[in-house]
Amino acid sequence: MNEAAQLTDQLLAAGCTKRDIARIINRDASLVSQFYTRNKGAAFVPALHHTLAAIHAGITDVDELTTLAAPHITRRTTAAGTRARVRTKAVLITPTGTGTGRAGAQAIASGSTRLRPLIAEAARQRLRLAFTIRMPKSGYTHASGSRLDSPGVRRDVVQRADHTEERSYGSATTGGFDATEFAQRIDAAGGDVTAAVQQWLLETGRIHPAAHITHLEIRTWRPR
């Protein structure tokens, strides 16, 4: 393992989670996993060292650790020695309020955090939202097309050959959901969009506790 991965292991042993470490270095949790799989993380080694030292000194508050780590995060450099550009994903919401974001299996596992900025911006603009989930049929508590779940078979339920099923919740026709409420749910889940959506589905009795979401799509629009 590279040094970033070794330090991450020590932080995990000290009681941090990968999501905590991602917050401390102000990056996505998926990047922390790439310390192990893609040999990334060299730019964060000094910050991880200082974080570990702070934890050994008795500091455990994540916000305080983030503040302590920030001055020690260095930007990557190119072969010519200049600072490398950081790739960012724009939050695309049109003037009409229309926006779409999707998360597949890998992003689902790390909390679908890439969808969080879309939902936060939708909340800021007071938009409505709807979402579509995909999971094994056995994860749902209601039959396909049930009026107690996502009503109607024609467009709100899509059955797949791999025994998974897509179901949509909310639409412009039914009014959808308040983006502000969902943003608050996501904040309460520590930024984990997957967990927030799953909790709503559990609270409303639509899925079994052991159900596993495999894909997630968020759609937004401006209410009339």
mmCIF file of C-alpha atoms in Angstrom, residues 21-198:
data_model
loop_
_atom_site.group_PDB
_atom_site.id
_atom_site.type_symbol
_atom_site.label_atom_id
_atom_site.label_comp_id
_atom_site.label_asym_id
_atom_site.label_seq_id
_atom_site.Cartn_x
_atom_site.Cartn_y
_atom_site.Cartn_z
ATOM 1 C CA ILE A 21 -11.510 11.011 6.360
ATOM 2 C CA ALA A 22 -13.109 12.287 3.144
ATOM 3 C CA ARG A 23 -14.648 15.203 5.064
ATOM 4 C CA ILE A 24 -11.338 15.984 6.753
ATOM 5 C CA ILE A 25 -9.523 16.278 3.406
ATOM 6 C CA ASN A 26 -12.566 17.902 1.759
ATOM 7 C CA ARG A 27 -12.938 15.287 -0.928
ATOM 8 C CA ASP A 28 -15.410 12.586 -1.998
ATOM 9 C CA ALA A 29 -15.338 9.298 -0.076
ATOM 10 C CA SER A 30 -14.678 7.443 -3.338
ATOM 11 C CA LEU A 31 -11.262 9.126 -3.531
ATOM 12 C CA VAL A 32 -10.274 7.616 -0.175
ATOM 13 C CA SER A 33 -11.015 4.157 -1.590
ATOM 14 C CA GLN A 34 -8.759 4.982 -4.538
ATOM 15 C CA PHE A 35 -5.808 5.345 -2.136
ATOM 16 C CA TYR A 36 -5.951 1.534 -2.092
ATOM 17 C CA THR A 37 -7.080 0.684 -5.611
ATOM 18 C CA ARG A 38 -5.462 3.362 -7.800
ATOM 19 C CA ASN A 39 -2.393 4.422 -5.818
ATOM 20 C CA LYS A 40 -3.800 7.920 -5.286
ATOM 21 C CA GLY A 41 -3.469 10.200 -2.266
ATOM 22 C CA ALA A 42 0.116 11.531 -2.335
ATOM 23 C CA ALA A 43 -1.152 15.119 -2.115
ATOM 24 C CA PHE A 44 -2.954 14.305 1.157
ATOM 25 C CA VAL A 45 -0.115 12.557 3.033
ATOM 26 C CA PRO A 46 0.943 15.660 5.061
ATOM 27 C CA ALA A 47 -2.684 16.358 6.000
ATOM 28 C CA LEU A 48 -3.237 12.734 7.009
ATOM 29 C CA HIS A 49 -0.081 12.820 9.148
ATOM 30 C CA HIS A 50 -1.285 15.954 10.962
ATOM 31 C CA THR A 51 -4.770 14.478 11.382
ATOM 32 C CA LEU A 52 -3.366 11.311 12.935
ATOM 33 C CA ALA A 53 -1.150 13.352 15.274
ATOM 34 C CA ALA A 54 -4.154 15.459 16.310
ATOM 35 C CA ILE A 55 -6.228 12.357 17.071
ATOM 36 C CA HIS A 56 -3.396 10.930 19.177
ATOM 37 C CA ALA A 57 -3.390 14.255 21.027
ATOM 38 C CA GLY A 58 -7.072 13.762 21.870
ATOM 39 C CA ILE A 59 -8.830 15.794 19.150
ATOM 40 C CA THR A 60 -11.737 13.812 17.680
ATOM 41 C CA ASP A 61 -14.162 16.449 16.350
ATOM 42 C CA VAL A 62 -14.272 16.064 12.553
ATOM 43 C CA ASP A 63 -14.814 19.783 11.905
ATOM 44 C CA GLU A 64 -11.791 20.661 14.053
ATOM 45 C CA LEU A 65 -9.694 17.996 12.302
ATOM 46 C CA THR A 66 -10.781 19.424 8.939
ATOM 47 C CA THR A 67 -9.568 22.878 9.967
ATOM 48 C CA LEU A 68 -6.235 21.461 11.143
ATOM 49 C CA ALA A 69 -5.722 19.417 7.963
ATOM 50 C CA ALA A 70 -6.628 22.139 5.437
ATOM 51 C CA PRO A 71 -3.267 24.026 5.415
ATOM 52 C CA HIS A 72 -1.399 20.756 4.763
ATOM 53 C CA ILE A 73 -3.270 19.650 1.630
ATOM 54 C CA THR A 74 -1.102 20.223 -1.440
ATOM 55 C CA ARG A 75 -2.242 20.346 -5.041
ATOM 56 C CA ARG A 76 -0.914 17.869 -7.593
ATOM 57 C CA THR A 77 1.608 19.179 -10.115
ATOM 58 C CA THR A 78 1.990 18.446 -13.812
ATOM 59 C CA ALA A 79 5.157 17.052 -15.415
ATOM 60 C CA ALA A 80 6.172 20.663 -16.098
ATOM 61 C CA GLY A 81 5.874 21.488 -12.394
ATOM 62 C CA THR A 82 2.749 23.649 -12.632
ATOM 63 C CA ARG A 83 -0.316 23.098 -10.448
ATOM 64 C CA ALA A 84 -2.648 20.497 -11.921
ATOM 65 C CA ARG A 85 -6.200 21.461 -12.694
ATOM 66 C CA VAL A 86 -8.873 19.926 -10.497
ATOM 67 C CA ARG A 87 -11.734 18.299 -12.350
ATOM 68 C CA THR A 88 -15.109 19.410 -11.056
ATOM 69 C CA LYS A 89 -18.639 18.400 -11.925
ATOM 70 C CA ALA A 90 -20.961 21.321 -12.624
ATOM 71 C CA VAL A 91 -24.399 21.284 -11.074
ATOM 72 C CA LEU A 92 -26.520 21.707 -14.167
ATOM 73 C CA ILE A 93 -29.964 23.116 -13.485
ATOM 74 C CA THR A 94 -31.597 24.961 -16.370
ATOM 75 C CA PRO A 95 -33.450 28.279 -15.966
ATOM 76 C CA THR A 96 -36.702 26.293 -15.894
ATOM 77 C CA GLY A 97 -35.405 24.342 -12.906
ATOM 78 C CA THR A 98 -34.866 21.114 -14.834
ATOM 79 C CA GLY A 99 -31.948 19.044 -13.641
ATOM 80 C CA THR A 100 -31.009 15.355 -13.628
ATOM 81 C CA GLY A 101 -28.400 13.331 -11.769
ATOM 82 C CA ARG A 102 -27.729 9.600 -11.770
ATOM 83 C CA ALA A 103 -25.720 7.255 -9.570
ATOM 84 C CA GLY A 104 -24.748 3.688 -10.481
ATOM 85 C CA ALA A 105 -23.579 0.782 -8.371
ATOM 86 C CA GLN A 106 -20.175 2.188 -7.379
ATOM 87 C CA ALA A 107 -21.521 5.624 -6.458
ATOM 88 C CA ILE A 108 -24.448 4.024 -4.602
ATOM 89 C CA ALA A 109 -21.992 2.151 -2.384
ATOM 90 C CA SER A 110 -20.227 5.387 -1.422
ATOM 91 C CA GLY A 111 -23.477 7.219 -0.647
ATOM 92 C CA SER A 112 -24.248 8.813 -4.032
ATOM 93 C CA THR A 113 -22.533 11.959 -2.765
ATOM 94 C CA ARG A 114 -22.180 13.300 -6.316
ATOM 95 C CA LEU A 115 -25.959 13.899 -6.244
ATOM 96 C CA ARG A 116 -25.800 15.997 -3.086
ATOM 97 C CA PRO A 117 -24.847 19.300 -4.834
ATOM 98 C CA LEU A 118 -27.758 18.876 -7.270
ATOM 99 C CA ILE A 119 -30.227 18.442 -4.410
ATOM 100 C CA ALA A 120 -28.663 21.283 -2.410
ATOM 101 C CA GLU A 121 -28.982 23.634 -5.380
ATOM 102 C CA ALA A 122 -32.565 22.471 -5.973
ATOM 103 C CA ALA A 123 -33.322 23.279 -2.326
ATOM 104 C CA ARG A 124 -31.697 26.713 -2.678
ATOM 105 C CA GLN A 125 -33.909 27.454 -5.684
ATOM 106 C CA ARG A 126 -36.982 25.952 -3.937
ATOM 107 C CA LEU A 127 -37.524 23.393 -6.671
ATOM 108 C CA ARG A 128 -39.497 20.169 -6.636
ATOM 109 C CA LEU A 129 -37.880 16.801 -7.177
ATOM 110 C CA ALA A 130 -38.646 13.201 -8.018
ATOM 111 C CA PHE A 131 -36.449 10.140 -7.983
ATOM 112 C CA THR A 132 -36.226 6.695 -9.541
ATOM 113 C CA ILE A 133 -34.621 3.751 -7.796
ATOM 114 C CA ARG A 134 -33.631 0.340 -9.090
ATOM 115 C CA MET A 135 -33.304 -2.721 -6.876
ATOM 116 C CA PRO A 136 -34.098 -6.474 -6.861
ATOM 117 C CA LYS A 137 -37.853 -7.095 -7.017
ATOM 118 C CA SER A 138 -37.697 -8.916 -3.682
ATOM 119 C CA GLY A 139 -36.682 -5.657 -1.977
ATOM 120 C CA TYR A 140 -40.068 -4.006 -2.532
ATOM 121 C CA THR A 141 -42.965 -4.573 -0.151
ATOM 122 C CA HIS A 142 -45.715 -3.800 -2.694
ATOM 123 C CA ALA A 143 -46.480 -5.471 -6.008
ATOM 124 C CA SER A 144 -45.551 -3.739 -9.252
ATOM 125 C CA GLY A 145 -47.922 -0.908 -10.076
ATOM 126 C CA SER A 146 -49.559 -0.899 -6.660
ATOM 127 C CA ARG A 147 -51.356 2.355 -5.859
ATOM 128 C CA LEU A 148 -49.711 2.166 -2.429
ATOM 129 C CA ASP A 149 -46.286 2.427 -4.026
ATOM 130 C CA SER A 150 -45.410 4.173 -7.310
ATOM 131 C CA PRO A 151 -48.827 4.190 -8.996
ATOM 132 C CA GLY A 152 -49.336 2.657 -12.410
ATOM 133 C CA VAL A 153 -47.289 0.168 -14.415
ATOM 134 C CA ARG A 154 -47.067 1.954 -17.742
ATOM 135 C CA ARG A 155 -44.356 4.508 -16.954
ATOM 136 C CA ASP A 156 -43.525 4.366 -13.235
ATOM 137 C CA VAL A 157 -42.335 0.741 -13.066
ATOM 138 C CA VAL A 158 -39.726 -0.804 -15.380
ATOM 139 C CA GLN A 159 -38.918 -4.499 -14.981
ATOM 140 C CA ARG A 160 -35.423 -5.671 -15.951
ATOM 141 C CA ALA A 161 -34.167 -9.039 -17.198
ATOM 142 C CA ASP A 162 -31.789 -9.322 -14.218
ATOM 143 C CA HIS A 163 -34.775 -9.487 -11.802
ATOM 144 C CA THR A 164 -34.383 -5.873 -10.728
ATOM 145 C CA GLU A 165 -37.105 -3.303 -11.057
ATOM 146 C CA GLU A 166 -37.121 0.470 -11.495
ATOM 147 C CA ARG A 167 -39.775 2.465 -9.702
ATOM 148 C CA SER A 168 -40.320 6.219 -9.827
ATOM 149 C CA TYR A 169 -41.534 8.350 -6.952
ATOM 150 C CA GLY A 170 -42.943 11.797 -7.590
ATOM 151 C CA SER A 171 -43.575 13.652 -10.851
ATOM 152 C CA ALA A 172 -44.602 17.052 -12.151
ATOM 153 C CA THR A 173 -48.140 15.665 -12.461
ATOM 154 C CA THR A 174 -48.385 14.589 -8.814
ATOM 155 C CA GLY A 175 -46.380 17.551 -7.514
ATOM 156 C CA GLY A 176 -43.247 15.647 -6.521
ATOM 157 C CA PHE A 177 -41.330 16.331 -3.317
ATOM 158 C CA ASP A 178 -39.963 19.440 -1.660
ATOM 159 C CA ALA A 179 -36.231 19.582 -2.466
ATOM 160 C CA THR A 180 -35.605 21.436 0.807
ATOM 161 C CA GLU A 181 -37.023 18.554 2.829
ATOM 162 C CA PHE A 182 -34.839 16.029 1.003
ATOM 163 C CA ALA A 183 -31.772 18.240 1.406
ATOM 164 C CA GLN A 184 -32.435 18.272 5.165
ATOM 165 C CA ARG A 185 -32.734 14.486 5.179
ATOM 166 C CA ILE A 186 -29.408 14.185 3.363
ATOM 167 C CA ASP A 187 -27.721 16.574 5.805
ATOM 168 C CA ALA A 188 -29.078 14.465 8.671
ATOM 169 C CA ALA A 189 -27.569 11.379 6.987
ATOM 170 C CA GLY A 190 -24.146 13.025 6.867
ATOM 171 C CA GLY A 191 -24.358 13.714 3.130
ATOM 172 C CA ASP A 192 -25.228 10.114 2.238
ATOM 173 C CA VAL A 193 -27.918 10.490 -0.439
ATOM 174 C CA THR A 194 -28.413 6.717 -0.746
ATOM 175 C CA ALA A 195 -29.065 6.366 2.985
ATOM 176 C CA ALA A 196 -31.488 9.308 3.007
ATOM 177 C CA VAL A 197 -33.534 7.902 0.107
ATOM 178 C CA GLN A 198 -33.471 4.416 1.624
#
